[in-house]
Amino acid sequence: MNKPKHRIITIANQKGGVGKTTTAINLATALAAIGERVLIVDLDPQGNASTGLGIERRERKMSTYDLLVGTHGVADVAMQTVVPNLFIAPSTMDLLGVEMEIGRESDRVYRLRKALEGSDASSYNYILIDCPPSFNLLTMNALAAAQSVLVPLQCEFFALEGLSQLLETVDQVRRTINPSLDIQGIVLTMFDSRNNLAQQVVSDVREHLGEKVYSTLIPRNVRVSEAPSYGKPAILYDLKCAGSQAYLQLASEVIQRERQACAA
C-alpha cells in the first residue's frame, strides 16, 4: 500500500471516560490554530467528537460508516467545523452495524486505511482518529490506518493495569497488520494536584514508561467539561483556562515527536 503523505494518529484506550474525545477535539483544534489542516475521524458510534464540534445529528448526511463500507470517500464525508482548518468525518449510529456489514470481508481491518490513502485525504496535514472505548473492528481499523497511537490515561488507581493490556494489543497489531505502528505518547488526563493518588499514578507511569509519557499533564477542569455542551472545543470556549493551556502544550509536544518520527 502507498505511504500516506499526512500523519495519522489514532487516539485509543479500551477504557471509557479517560478523555479520548476531549483530547482528540482539543489537540486537533490546537493543531488547526497554528495553520495545520486537520481531519478528525469519529469512529465512536456515540458520536461525541462530532457533537462536541457542533455537528448536529440531523446534519450528518454521511458518516464514517460510509468510509468503512466503501460507498463514499473522505471528500464526501468530511464536514467543516466551527474551527478554521479543522474538519470532521462524523459518526452516526450506523457504525453499530458495520461489523455485520464487513466482518466477513478479507480486507475488513484495512477499510479505513484504504479510505485515508485516497487522494481526497491528501490535503490534510494531520488526521486524528477518535476510537470507541473497546477493542472491536472499528478500533482495529483505526490501528491499521495509523502511523502512531496516542493514549489518554486517567490518573486513577487501575491506570497501569489497563495500559498494559492496550500496549499488548498495539504490539499484536504491529506484528500482524501494521508493522509501522508506534506509540506516539501517553498523556495523563484528569490530573488533580491536590490528590496524592494522582501524584502517585504520575510517578508510577513515568517510572514504567519513561519518555513515552508526555511532560504535559491535562488537569481536571470545569471549563473543559462544559465546552462540549456548547458545541465547541475548550480552546475555543475558554482559551485561558488551565485545560486549554495544557492542550496547547500537548500539541507542541506532539508536533515535536512527529517531526522526530518523520526524520528517523
PDB file of C-alpha atoms in Angstrom:
ATOM      1  CA  MET A   1       0.000   0.000   0.000  1.00  0.00           C
ATOM      2  CA  ASN A   2       1.185   3.537  -0.705  1.00  0.00           C
ATOM      3  CA  LYS A   3       2.553   5.546   2.182  1.00  0.00           C
ATOM      4  CA  PRO A   4       0.220   8.473   3.008  1.00  0.00           C
ATOM      5  CA  LYS A   5       1.638  11.999   2.898  1.00  0.00           C
ATOM      6  CA  HIS A   6      -0.142  13.038   6.075  1.00  0.00           C
ATOM      7  CA  ARG A   7       0.394  11.921   9.657  1.00  0.00           C
ATOM      8  CA  ILE A   8      -2.343   9.694  11.053  1.00  0.00           C
ATOM      9  CA  ILE A   9      -2.641   9.412  14.839  1.00  0.00           C
ATOM     10  CA  THR A  10      -5.119   7.083  16.494  1.00  0.00           C
ATOM     11  CA  ILE A  11      -6.344   8.125  19.951  1.00  0.00           C
ATOM     12  CA  ALA A  12      -7.173   4.910  21.767  1.00  0.00           C
ATOM     13  CA  ASN A  13      -7.836   3.355  25.143  1.00  0.00           C
ATOM     14  CA  GLN A  14     -10.230   0.468  25.806  1.00  0.00           C
ATOM     15  CA  LYS A  15     -11.435   2.221  28.954  1.00  0.00           C
ATOM     16  CA  GLY A  16     -14.235   4.743  28.755  1.00  0.00           C
ATOM     17  CA  GLY A  17     -14.127   8.138  30.442  1.00  0.00           C
ATOM     18  CA  VAL A  18     -10.376   8.696  30.163  1.00  0.00           C
ATOM     19  CA  GLY A  19     -10.559  11.759  27.916  1.00  0.00           C
ATOM     20  CA  LYS A  20     -10.125  10.280  24.415  1.00  0.00           C
ATOM     21  CA  THR A  21     -12.669  12.500  22.707  1.00  0.00           C
ATOM     22  CA  THR A  22     -11.725  15.611  24.692  1.00  0.00           C
ATOM     23  CA  THR A  23      -8.100  15.020  23.723  1.00  0.00           C
ATOM     24  CA  ALA A  24      -8.984  14.450  20.049  1.00  0.00           C
ATOM     25  CA  ILE A  25     -11.056  17.632  19.836  1.00  0.00           C
ATOM     26  CA  ASN A  26      -8.659  19.932  21.653  1.00  0.00           C
ATOM     27  CA  LEU A  27      -5.455  18.544  20.176  1.00  0.00           C
ATOM     28  CA  ALA A  28      -6.951  18.894  16.703  1.00  0.00           C
ATOM     29  CA  THR A  29      -8.044  22.464  17.487  1.00  0.00           C
ATOM     30  CA  ALA A  30      -4.569  23.374  18.725  1.00  0.00           C
ATOM     31  CA  LEU A  31      -3.002  21.959  15.556  1.00  0.00           C
ATOM     32  CA  ALA A  32      -5.512  23.811  13.378  1.00  0.00           C
ATOM     33  CA  ALA A  33      -4.819  27.049  15.276  1.00  0.00           C
ATOM     34  CA  ILE A  34      -1.187  27.033  14.101  1.00  0.00           C
ATOM     35  CA  GLY A  35      -2.226  26.585  10.486  1.00  0.00           C
ATOM     36  CA  GLU A  36      -2.247  22.812  10.101  1.00  0.00           C
ATOM     37  CA  ARG A  37      -5.114  21.363   8.090  1.00  0.00           C
ATOM     38  CA  VAL A  38      -6.645  18.693  10.338  1.00  0.00           C
ATOM     39  CA  LEU A  39      -9.278  15.983   9.973  1.00  0.00           C
ATOM     40  CA  ILE A  40     -10.868  14.135  12.892  1.00  0.00           C
ATOM     41  CA  VAL A  41     -12.261  10.715  12.017  1.00  0.00           C
ATOM     42  CA  ASP A  42     -15.024   9.936  14.529  1.00  0.00           C
ATOM     43  CA  LEU A  43     -15.154   6.133  14.860  1.00  0.00           C
ATOM     44  CA  ASP A  44     -17.212   6.046  18.058  1.00  0.00           C
ATOM     45  CA  PRO A  45     -20.906   5.244  17.375  1.00  0.00           C
ATOM     46  CA  GLN A  46     -21.805   7.621  20.220  1.00  0.00           C
ATOM     47  CA  GLY A  47     -20.503  10.464  18.035  1.00  0.00           C
ATOM     48  CA  ASN A  48     -19.302  12.654  20.907  1.00  0.00           C
ATOM     49  CA  ALA A  49     -16.468  14.185  18.895  1.00  0.00           C
ATOM     50  CA  SER A  50     -18.958  15.229  16.217  1.00  0.00           C
ATOM     51  CA  THR A  51     -21.371  16.701  18.769  1.00  0.00           C
ATOM     52  CA  GLY A  52     -18.530  18.396  20.652  1.00  0.00           C
ATOM     53  CA  LEU A  53     -17.557  20.206  17.463  1.00  0.00           C
ATOM     54  CA  GLY A  54     -21.064  21.488  16.836  1.00  0.00           C
ATOM     55  CA  ILE A  55     -22.169  18.971  14.177  1.00  0.00           C
ATOM     56  CA  GLU A  56     -25.837  18.228  14.843  1.00  0.00           C
ATOM     57  CA  ARG A  57     -27.001  14.650  14.196  1.00  0.00           C
ATOM     58  CA  ARG A  58     -29.505  15.778  11.578  1.00  0.00           C
ATOM     59  CA  GLU A  59     -26.662  17.403   9.615  1.00  0.00           C
ATOM     60  CA  ARG A  60     -24.696  14.155   9.281  1.00  0.00           C
ATOM     61  CA  LYS A  61     -25.876  13.080   5.842  1.00  0.00           C
ATOM     62  CA  MET A  62     -22.869  10.768   5.506  1.00  0.00           C
ATOM     63  CA  SER A  63     -20.522   9.365   8.112  1.00  0.00           C
ATOM     64  CA  THR A  64     -17.501   7.210   8.814  1.00  0.00           C
ATOM     65  CA  TYR A  65     -19.809   4.249   8.198  1.00  0.00           C
ATOM     66  CA  ASP A  66     -19.791   5.228   4.521  1.00  0.00           C
ATOM     67  CA  LEU A  67     -15.978   5.288   4.533  1.00  0.00           C
ATOM     68  CA  LEU A  68     -15.793   1.792   6.005  1.00  0.00           C
ATOM     69  CA  VAL A  69     -18.349   0.174   3.696  1.00  0.00           C
ATOM     70  CA  GLY A  70     -16.728   1.949   0.746  1.00  0.00           C
ATOM     71  CA  THR A  71     -19.718   3.815  -0.666  1.00  0.00           C
ATOM     72  CA  HIS A  72     -18.155   7.286  -0.282  1.00  0.00           C
ATOM     73  CA  GLY A  73     -14.723   8.865   0.106  1.00  0.00           C
ATOM     74  CA  VAL A  74     -13.302  11.390   2.542  1.00  0.00           C
ATOM     75  CA  ALA A  75     -14.260  14.380   0.378  1.00  0.00           C
ATOM     76  CA  ASP A  76     -17.928  13.350   0.539  1.00  0.00           C
ATOM     77  CA  VAL A  77     -17.980  12.656   4.262  1.00  0.00           C
ATOM     78  CA  ALA A  78     -15.771  15.376   5.806  1.00  0.00           C
ATOM     79  CA  MET A  79     -17.543  18.435   7.231  1.00  0.00           C
ATOM     80  CA  GLN A  80     -16.154  21.848   8.178  1.00  0.00           C
ATOM     81  CA  THR A  81     -16.337  22.505  11.922  1.00  0.00           C
ATOM     82  CA  VAL A  82     -16.589  25.774  13.864  1.00  0.00           C
ATOM     83  CA  VAL A  83     -12.772  25.809  13.912  1.00  0.00           C
ATOM     84  CA  PRO A  84     -10.977  27.108  10.789  1.00  0.00           C
ATOM     85  CA  ASN A  85      -8.752  24.406   9.217  1.00  0.00           C
ATOM     86  CA  LEU A  86     -10.496  21.676  11.234  1.00  0.00           C
ATOM     87  CA  PHE A  87     -12.794  19.147   9.547  1.00  0.00           C
ATOM     88  CA  ILE A  88     -14.532  16.044  10.841  1.00  0.00           C
ATOM     89  CA  ALA A  89     -15.736  12.812   9.312  1.00  0.00           C
ATOM     90  CA  PRO A  90     -18.728  12.479  11.653  1.00  0.00           C
ATOM     91  CA  SER A  91     -20.133   9.393  13.314  1.00  0.00           C
ATOM     92  CA  THR A  92     -23.661   8.033  13.282  1.00  0.00           C
ATOM     93  CA  MET A  93     -25.286   5.064  14.975  1.00  0.00           C
ATOM     94  CA  ASP A  94     -24.904   3.193  11.648  1.00  0.00           C
ATOM     95  CA  LEU A  95     -21.408   2.306  12.881  1.00  0.00           C
ATOM     96  CA  LEU A  96     -23.012  -0.181  15.284  1.00  0.00           C
ATOM     97  CA  GLY A  97     -23.839  -2.352  12.269  1.00  0.00           C
ATOM     98  CA  VAL A  98     -20.543  -2.084  10.428  1.00  0.00           C
ATOM     99  CA  GLU A  99     -19.182  -5.350  11.836  1.00  0.00           C
ATOM    100  CA  MET A 100     -22.124  -7.260  10.366  1.00  0.00           C
ATOM    101  CA  GLU A 101     -21.651  -5.409   7.082  1.00  0.00           C
ATOM    102  CA  ILE A 102     -17.947  -6.019   6.500  1.00  0.00           C
ATOM    103  CA  GLY A 103     -16.990  -8.558   9.208  1.00  0.00           C
ATOM    104  CA  ARG A 104     -16.538 -11.422   6.748  1.00  0.00           C
ATOM    105  CA  GLU A 105     -14.565  -9.457   4.166  1.00  0.00           C
ATOM    106  CA  SER A 106     -10.868 -10.324   3.807  1.00  0.00           C
ATOM    107  CA  ASP A 107      -9.868  -6.636   3.951  1.00  0.00           C
ATOM    108  CA  ARG A 108     -12.145  -5.787   6.886  1.00  0.00           C
ATOM    109  CA  VAL A 109      -9.371  -4.291   9.080  1.00  0.00           C
ATOM    110  CA  TYR A 110      -7.945  -2.216   6.217  1.00  0.00           C
ATOM    111  CA  ARG A 111     -11.118  -0.397   5.136  1.00  0.00           C
ATOM    112  CA  LEU A 112     -10.287   2.886   6.878  1.00  0.00           C
ATOM    113  CA  ARG A 113      -6.657   2.703   5.770  1.00  0.00           C
ATOM    114  CA  LYS A 114      -7.758   2.420   2.141  1.00  0.00           C
ATOM    115  CA  ALA A 115     -10.130   5.368   2.527  1.00  0.00           C
ATOM    116  CA  LEU A 116      -7.396   7.563   4.047  1.00  0.00           C
ATOM    117  CA  GLU A 117      -4.931   6.657   1.300  1.00  0.00           C
ATOM    118  CA  GLY A 118      -7.239   8.175  -1.310  1.00  0.00           C
ATOM    119  CA  SER A 119      -6.292  11.435  -2.997  1.00  0.00           C
ATOM    120  CA  ASP A 120      -9.112  13.358  -1.273  1.00  0.00           C
ATOM    121  CA  ALA A 121      -7.455  12.745   2.135  1.00  0.00           C
ATOM    122  CA  SER A 122      -4.075  14.058   0.989  1.00  0.00           C
ATOM    123  CA  SER A 123      -4.984  17.707   1.644  1.00  0.00           C
ATOM    124  CA  TYR A 124      -4.774  17.167   5.427  1.00  0.00           C
ATOM    125  CA  ASN A 125      -1.544  17.537   7.397  1.00  0.00           C
ATOM    126  CA  TYR A 126      -2.871  15.590  10.372  1.00  0.00           C
ATOM    127  CA  ILE A 127      -5.641  13.021  10.689  1.00  0.00           C
ATOM    128  CA  LEU A 128      -6.721  12.138  14.244  1.00  0.00           C
ATOM    129  CA  ILE A 129      -8.900   9.054  14.754  1.00  0.00           C
ATOM    130  CA  ASP A 130     -11.170   9.002  17.821  1.00  0.00           C
ATOM    131  CA  CYS A 131     -11.887   5.380  18.839  1.00  0.00           C
ATOM    132  CA  PRO A 132     -14.710   3.745  20.793  1.00  0.00           C
ATOM    133  CA  PRO A 133     -13.910   2.511  24.330  1.00  0.00           C
ATOM    134  CA  SER A 134     -13.426  -1.129  23.267  1.00  0.00           C
ATOM    135  CA  PHE A 135     -11.265  -3.345  21.081  1.00  0.00           C
ATOM    136  CA  ASN A 136     -13.521  -4.166  18.157  1.00  0.00           C
ATOM    137  CA  LEU A 137     -13.369  -3.957  14.371  1.00  0.00           C
ATOM    138  CA  LEU A 138     -13.622  -0.153  14.494  1.00  0.00           C
ATOM    139  CA  THR A 139     -10.573   0.157  16.756  1.00  0.00           C
ATOM    140  CA  MET A 140      -8.659  -2.387  14.664  1.00  0.00           C
ATOM    141  CA  ASN A 141      -9.368  -0.296  11.554  1.00  0.00           C
ATOM    142  CA  ALA A 142      -8.047   2.777  13.375  1.00  0.00           C
ATOM    143  CA  LEU A 143      -4.850   0.986  14.445  1.00  0.00           C
ATOM    144  CA  ALA A 144      -4.326  -0.458  10.957  1.00  0.00           C
ATOM    145  CA  ALA A 145      -4.641   3.010   9.388  1.00  0.00           C
ATOM    146  CA  ALA A 146      -2.376   4.955  11.762  1.00  0.00           C
ATOM    147  CA  GLN A 147       1.335   5.558  11.979  1.00  0.00           C
ATOM    148  CA  SER A 148       1.133   6.172  15.707  1.00  0.00           C
ATOM    149  CA  VAL A 149      -1.101   5.797  18.761  1.00  0.00           C
ATOM    150  CA  LEU A 150      -1.732   8.458  21.376  1.00  0.00           C
ATOM    151  CA  VAL A 151      -3.027   7.023  24.653  1.00  0.00           C
ATOM    152  CA  PRO A 152      -5.007   9.178  27.130  1.00  0.00           C
ATOM    153  CA  LEU A 153      -4.604   7.726  30.606  1.00  0.00           C
ATOM    154  CA  GLN A 154      -6.693   8.861  33.561  1.00  0.00           C
ATOM    155  CA  CYS A 155      -4.796   9.434  36.802  1.00  0.00           C
ATOM    156  CA  GLU A 156      -6.545   6.701  38.776  1.00  0.00           C
ATOM    157  CA  PHE A 157      -5.714   3.500  40.661  1.00  0.00           C
ATOM    158  CA  PHE A 158      -6.181   0.980  37.822  1.00  0.00           C
ATOM    159  CA  ALA A 159      -4.484   3.098  35.159  1.00  0.00           C
ATOM    160  CA  LEU A 160      -1.400   0.920  34.690  1.00  0.00           C
ATOM    161  CA  GLU A 161      -3.404  -2.300  34.622  1.00  0.00           C
ATOM    162  CA  GLY A 162      -5.497  -1.152  31.652  1.00  0.00           C
ATOM    163  CA  LEU A 163      -2.485   0.375  29.945  1.00  0.00           C
ATOM    164  CA  SER A 164      -0.562  -2.905  29.862  1.00  0.00           C
ATOM    165  CA  GLN A 165      -3.461  -4.539  28.002  1.00  0.00           C
ATOM    166  CA  LEU A 166      -3.503  -1.700  25.473  1.00  0.00           C
ATOM    167  CA  LEU A 167       0.255  -1.895  24.882  1.00  0.00           C
ATOM    168  CA  GLU A 168      -0.031  -5.651  24.304  1.00  0.00           C
ATOM    169  CA  THR A 169      -2.726  -5.001  21.696  1.00  0.00           C
ATOM    170  CA  VAL A 170      -0.553  -2.410  19.936  1.00  0.00           C
ATOM    171  CA  ASP A 171       2.307  -4.945  19.852  1.00  0.00           C
ATOM    172  CA  GLN A 172      -0.027  -7.544  18.378  1.00  0.00           C
ATOM    173  CA  VAL A 173      -1.248  -5.124  15.696  1.00  0.00           C
ATOM    174  CA  ARG A 174       2.369  -4.244  14.858  1.00  0.00           C
ATOM    175  CA  ARG A 175       3.234  -7.919  14.436  1.00  0.00           C
ATOM    176  CA  THR A 176       0.210  -8.802  12.333  1.00  0.00           C
ATOM    177  CA  ILE A 177      -1.420  -5.978  10.387  1.00  0.00           C
ATOM    178  CA  ASN A 178       0.584  -2.730  10.704  1.00  0.00           C
ATOM    179  CA  PRO A 179       4.380  -3.071  11.195  1.00  0.00           C
ATOM    180  CA  SER A 180       4.906   0.710  11.135  1.00  0.00           C
ATOM    181  CA  LEU A 181       2.611   1.423  14.113  1.00  0.00           C
ATOM    182  CA  ASP A 182       4.336   3.198  17.000  1.00  0.00           C
ATOM    183  CA  ILE A 183       3.335   4.691  20.362  1.00  0.00           C
ATOM    184  CA  GLN A 184       3.229   8.463  19.813  1.00  0.00           C
ATOM    185  CA  GLY A 185       2.910   9.026  23.534  1.00  0.00           C
ATOM    186  CA  ILE A 186       0.852   8.617  26.672  1.00  0.00           C
ATOM    187  CA  VAL A 187      -0.944  11.672  28.014  1.00  0.00           C
ATOM    188  CA  LEU A 188      -2.036  11.740  31.649  1.00  0.00           C
ATOM    189  CA  THR A 189      -5.526  13.223  31.937  1.00  0.00           C
ATOM    190  CA  MET A 190      -7.867  14.426  34.694  1.00  0.00           C
ATOM    191  CA  PHE A 191      -4.906  15.201  36.939  1.00  0.00           C
ATOM    192  CA  ASP A 192      -5.699  16.754  40.316  1.00  0.00           C
ATOM    193  CA  SER A 193      -2.566  18.084  42.002  1.00  0.00           C
ATOM    194  CA  ARG A 194      -4.340  18.019  45.402  1.00  0.00           C
ATOM    195  CA  ASN A 195      -4.845  14.265  45.153  1.00  0.00           C
ATOM    196  CA  ASN A 196      -1.990  12.122  46.497  1.00  0.00           C
ATOM    197  CA  LEU A 197      -3.163   9.111  44.470  1.00  0.00           C
ATOM    198  CA  ALA A 198      -2.986  11.118  41.234  1.00  0.00           C
ATOM    199  CA  GLN A 199       0.556  12.162  42.087  1.00  0.00           C
ATOM    200  CA  GLN A 200       1.460   8.519  42.712  1.00  0.00           C
ATOM    201  CA  VAL A 201      -0.054   7.395  39.391  1.00  0.00           C
ATOM    202  CA  VAL A 202       2.001  10.014  37.531  1.00  0.00           C
ATOM    203  CA  SER A 203       5.143   8.811  39.291  1.00  0.00           C
ATOM    204  CA  ASP A 204       4.404   5.133  38.565  1.00  0.00           C
ATOM    205  CA  VAL A 205       3.572   5.672  34.888  1.00  0.00           C
ATOM    206  CA  ARG A 206       6.684   7.762  34.311  1.00  0.00           C
ATOM    207  CA  GLU A 207       8.815   5.145  36.095  1.00  0.00           C
ATOM    208  CA  HIS A 208       7.456   2.316  33.921  1.00  0.00           C
ATOM    209  CA  LEU A 209       7.272   4.082  30.578  1.00  0.00           C
ATOM    210  CA  GLY A 210       9.808   6.889  30.745  1.00  0.00           C
ATOM    211  CA  GLU A 211       9.982   9.114  27.686  1.00  0.00           C
ATOM    212  CA  LYS A 212       6.817   7.655  26.181  1.00  0.00           C
ATOM    213  CA  VAL A 213       4.872   9.776  28.696  1.00  0.00           C
ATOM    214  CA  TYR A 214       4.319  13.400  27.676  1.00  0.00           C
ATOM    215  CA  SER A 215       5.577  16.100  30.012  1.00  0.00           C
ATOM    216  CA  THR A 216       2.190  17.826  29.786  1.00  0.00           C
ATOM    217  CA  LEU A 217      -0.428  16.877  32.387  1.00  0.00           C
ATOM    218  CA  ILE A 218      -4.071  17.555  31.482  1.00  0.00           C
ATOM    219  CA  PRO A 219      -5.785  18.831  34.653  1.00  0.00           C
ATOM    220  CA  ARG A 220      -9.337  18.275  35.803  1.00  0.00           C
ATOM    221  CA  ASN A 221     -11.022  21.451  34.626  1.00  0.00           C
ATOM    222  CA  VAL A 222     -14.655  22.575  34.758  1.00  0.00           C
ATOM    223  CA  ARG A 223     -14.357  24.710  31.625  1.00  0.00           C
ATOM    224  CA  VAL A 224     -13.099  21.735  29.605  1.00  0.00           C
ATOM    225  CA  SER A 225     -16.099  19.709  30.817  1.00  0.00           C
ATOM    226  CA  GLU A 226     -18.554  22.496  29.931  1.00  0.00           C
ATOM    227  CA  ALA A 227     -17.276  23.151  26.404  1.00  0.00           C
ATOM    228  CA  PRO A 228     -18.888  20.175  24.545  1.00  0.00           C
ATOM    229  CA  SER A 229     -22.381  21.220  25.623  1.00  0.00           C
ATOM    230  CA  TYR A 230     -21.782  24.435  23.648  1.00  0.00           C
ATOM    231  CA  GLY A 231     -20.529  22.507  20.605  1.00  0.00           C
ATOM    232  CA  LYS A 232     -17.061  23.984  20.976  1.00  0.00           C
ATOM    233  CA  PRO A 233     -13.578  22.769  21.872  1.00  0.00           C
ATOM    234  CA  ALA A 234     -12.351  24.058  25.232  1.00  0.00           C
ATOM    235  CA  ILE A 235      -9.671  26.043  23.412  1.00  0.00           C
ATOM    236  CA  LEU A 236     -12.411  27.990  21.636  1.00  0.00           C
ATOM    237  CA  TYR A 237     -14.733  28.114  24.649  1.00  0.00           C
ATOM    238  CA  ASP A 238     -12.135  29.440  27.099  1.00  0.00           C
ATOM    239  CA  LEU A 239      -8.608  29.769  25.764  1.00  0.00           C
ATOM    240  CA  LYS A 240      -7.163  30.947  29.075  1.00  0.00           C
ATOM    241  CA  CYS A 241      -8.406  28.111  31.279  1.00  0.00           C
ATOM    242  CA  ALA A 242      -5.862  25.609  32.599  1.00  0.00           C
ATOM    243  CA  GLY A 243      -7.209  22.770  30.451  1.00  0.00           C
ATOM    244  CA  SER A 244      -6.941  24.729  27.205  1.00  0.00           C
ATOM    245  CA  GLN A 245      -3.418  25.828  28.001  1.00  0.00           C
ATOM    246  CA  ALA A 246      -2.453  22.225  28.726  1.00  0.00           C
ATOM    247  CA  TYR A 247      -3.781  21.044  25.360  1.00  0.00           C
ATOM    248  CA  LEU A 248      -1.791  23.761  23.594  1.00  0.00           C
ATOM    249  CA  GLN A 249       1.329  22.463  25.351  1.00  0.00           C
ATOM    250  CA  LEU A 250       0.426  18.900  24.395  1.00  0.00           C
ATOM    251  CA  ALA A 251       0.091  19.923  20.734  1.00  0.00           C
ATOM    252  CA  SER A 252       3.607  21.333  20.862  1.00  0.00           C
ATOM    253  CA  GLU A 253       4.931  18.018  22.208  1.00  0.00           C
ATOM    254  CA  VAL A 254       3.022  16.014  19.602  1.00  0.00           C
ATOM    255  CA  ILE A 255       4.401  18.119  16.741  1.00  0.00           C
ATOM    256  CA  GLN A 256       7.929  17.750  18.072  1.00  0.00           C
ATOM    257  CA  ARG A 257       7.568  13.959  18.264  1.00  0.00           C
ATOM    258  CA  GLU A 258       6.014  13.760  14.804  1.00  0.00           C
ATOM    259  CA  ARG A 259       8.929  15.710  13.332  1.00  0.00           C
ATOM    260  CA  GLN A 260      11.368  13.338  15.014  1.00  0.00           C
ATOM    261  CA  ALA A 261       9.422  10.339  13.665  1.00  0.00           C
ATOM    262  CA  CYS A 262       9.447  11.740  10.117  1.00  0.00           C
ATOM    263  CA  ALA A 263      13.180  12.470  10.337  1.00  0.00           C
ATOM    264  CA  ALA A 264      14.020   8.984  11.625  1.00  0.00           C
TER     265      ALA A 264
END
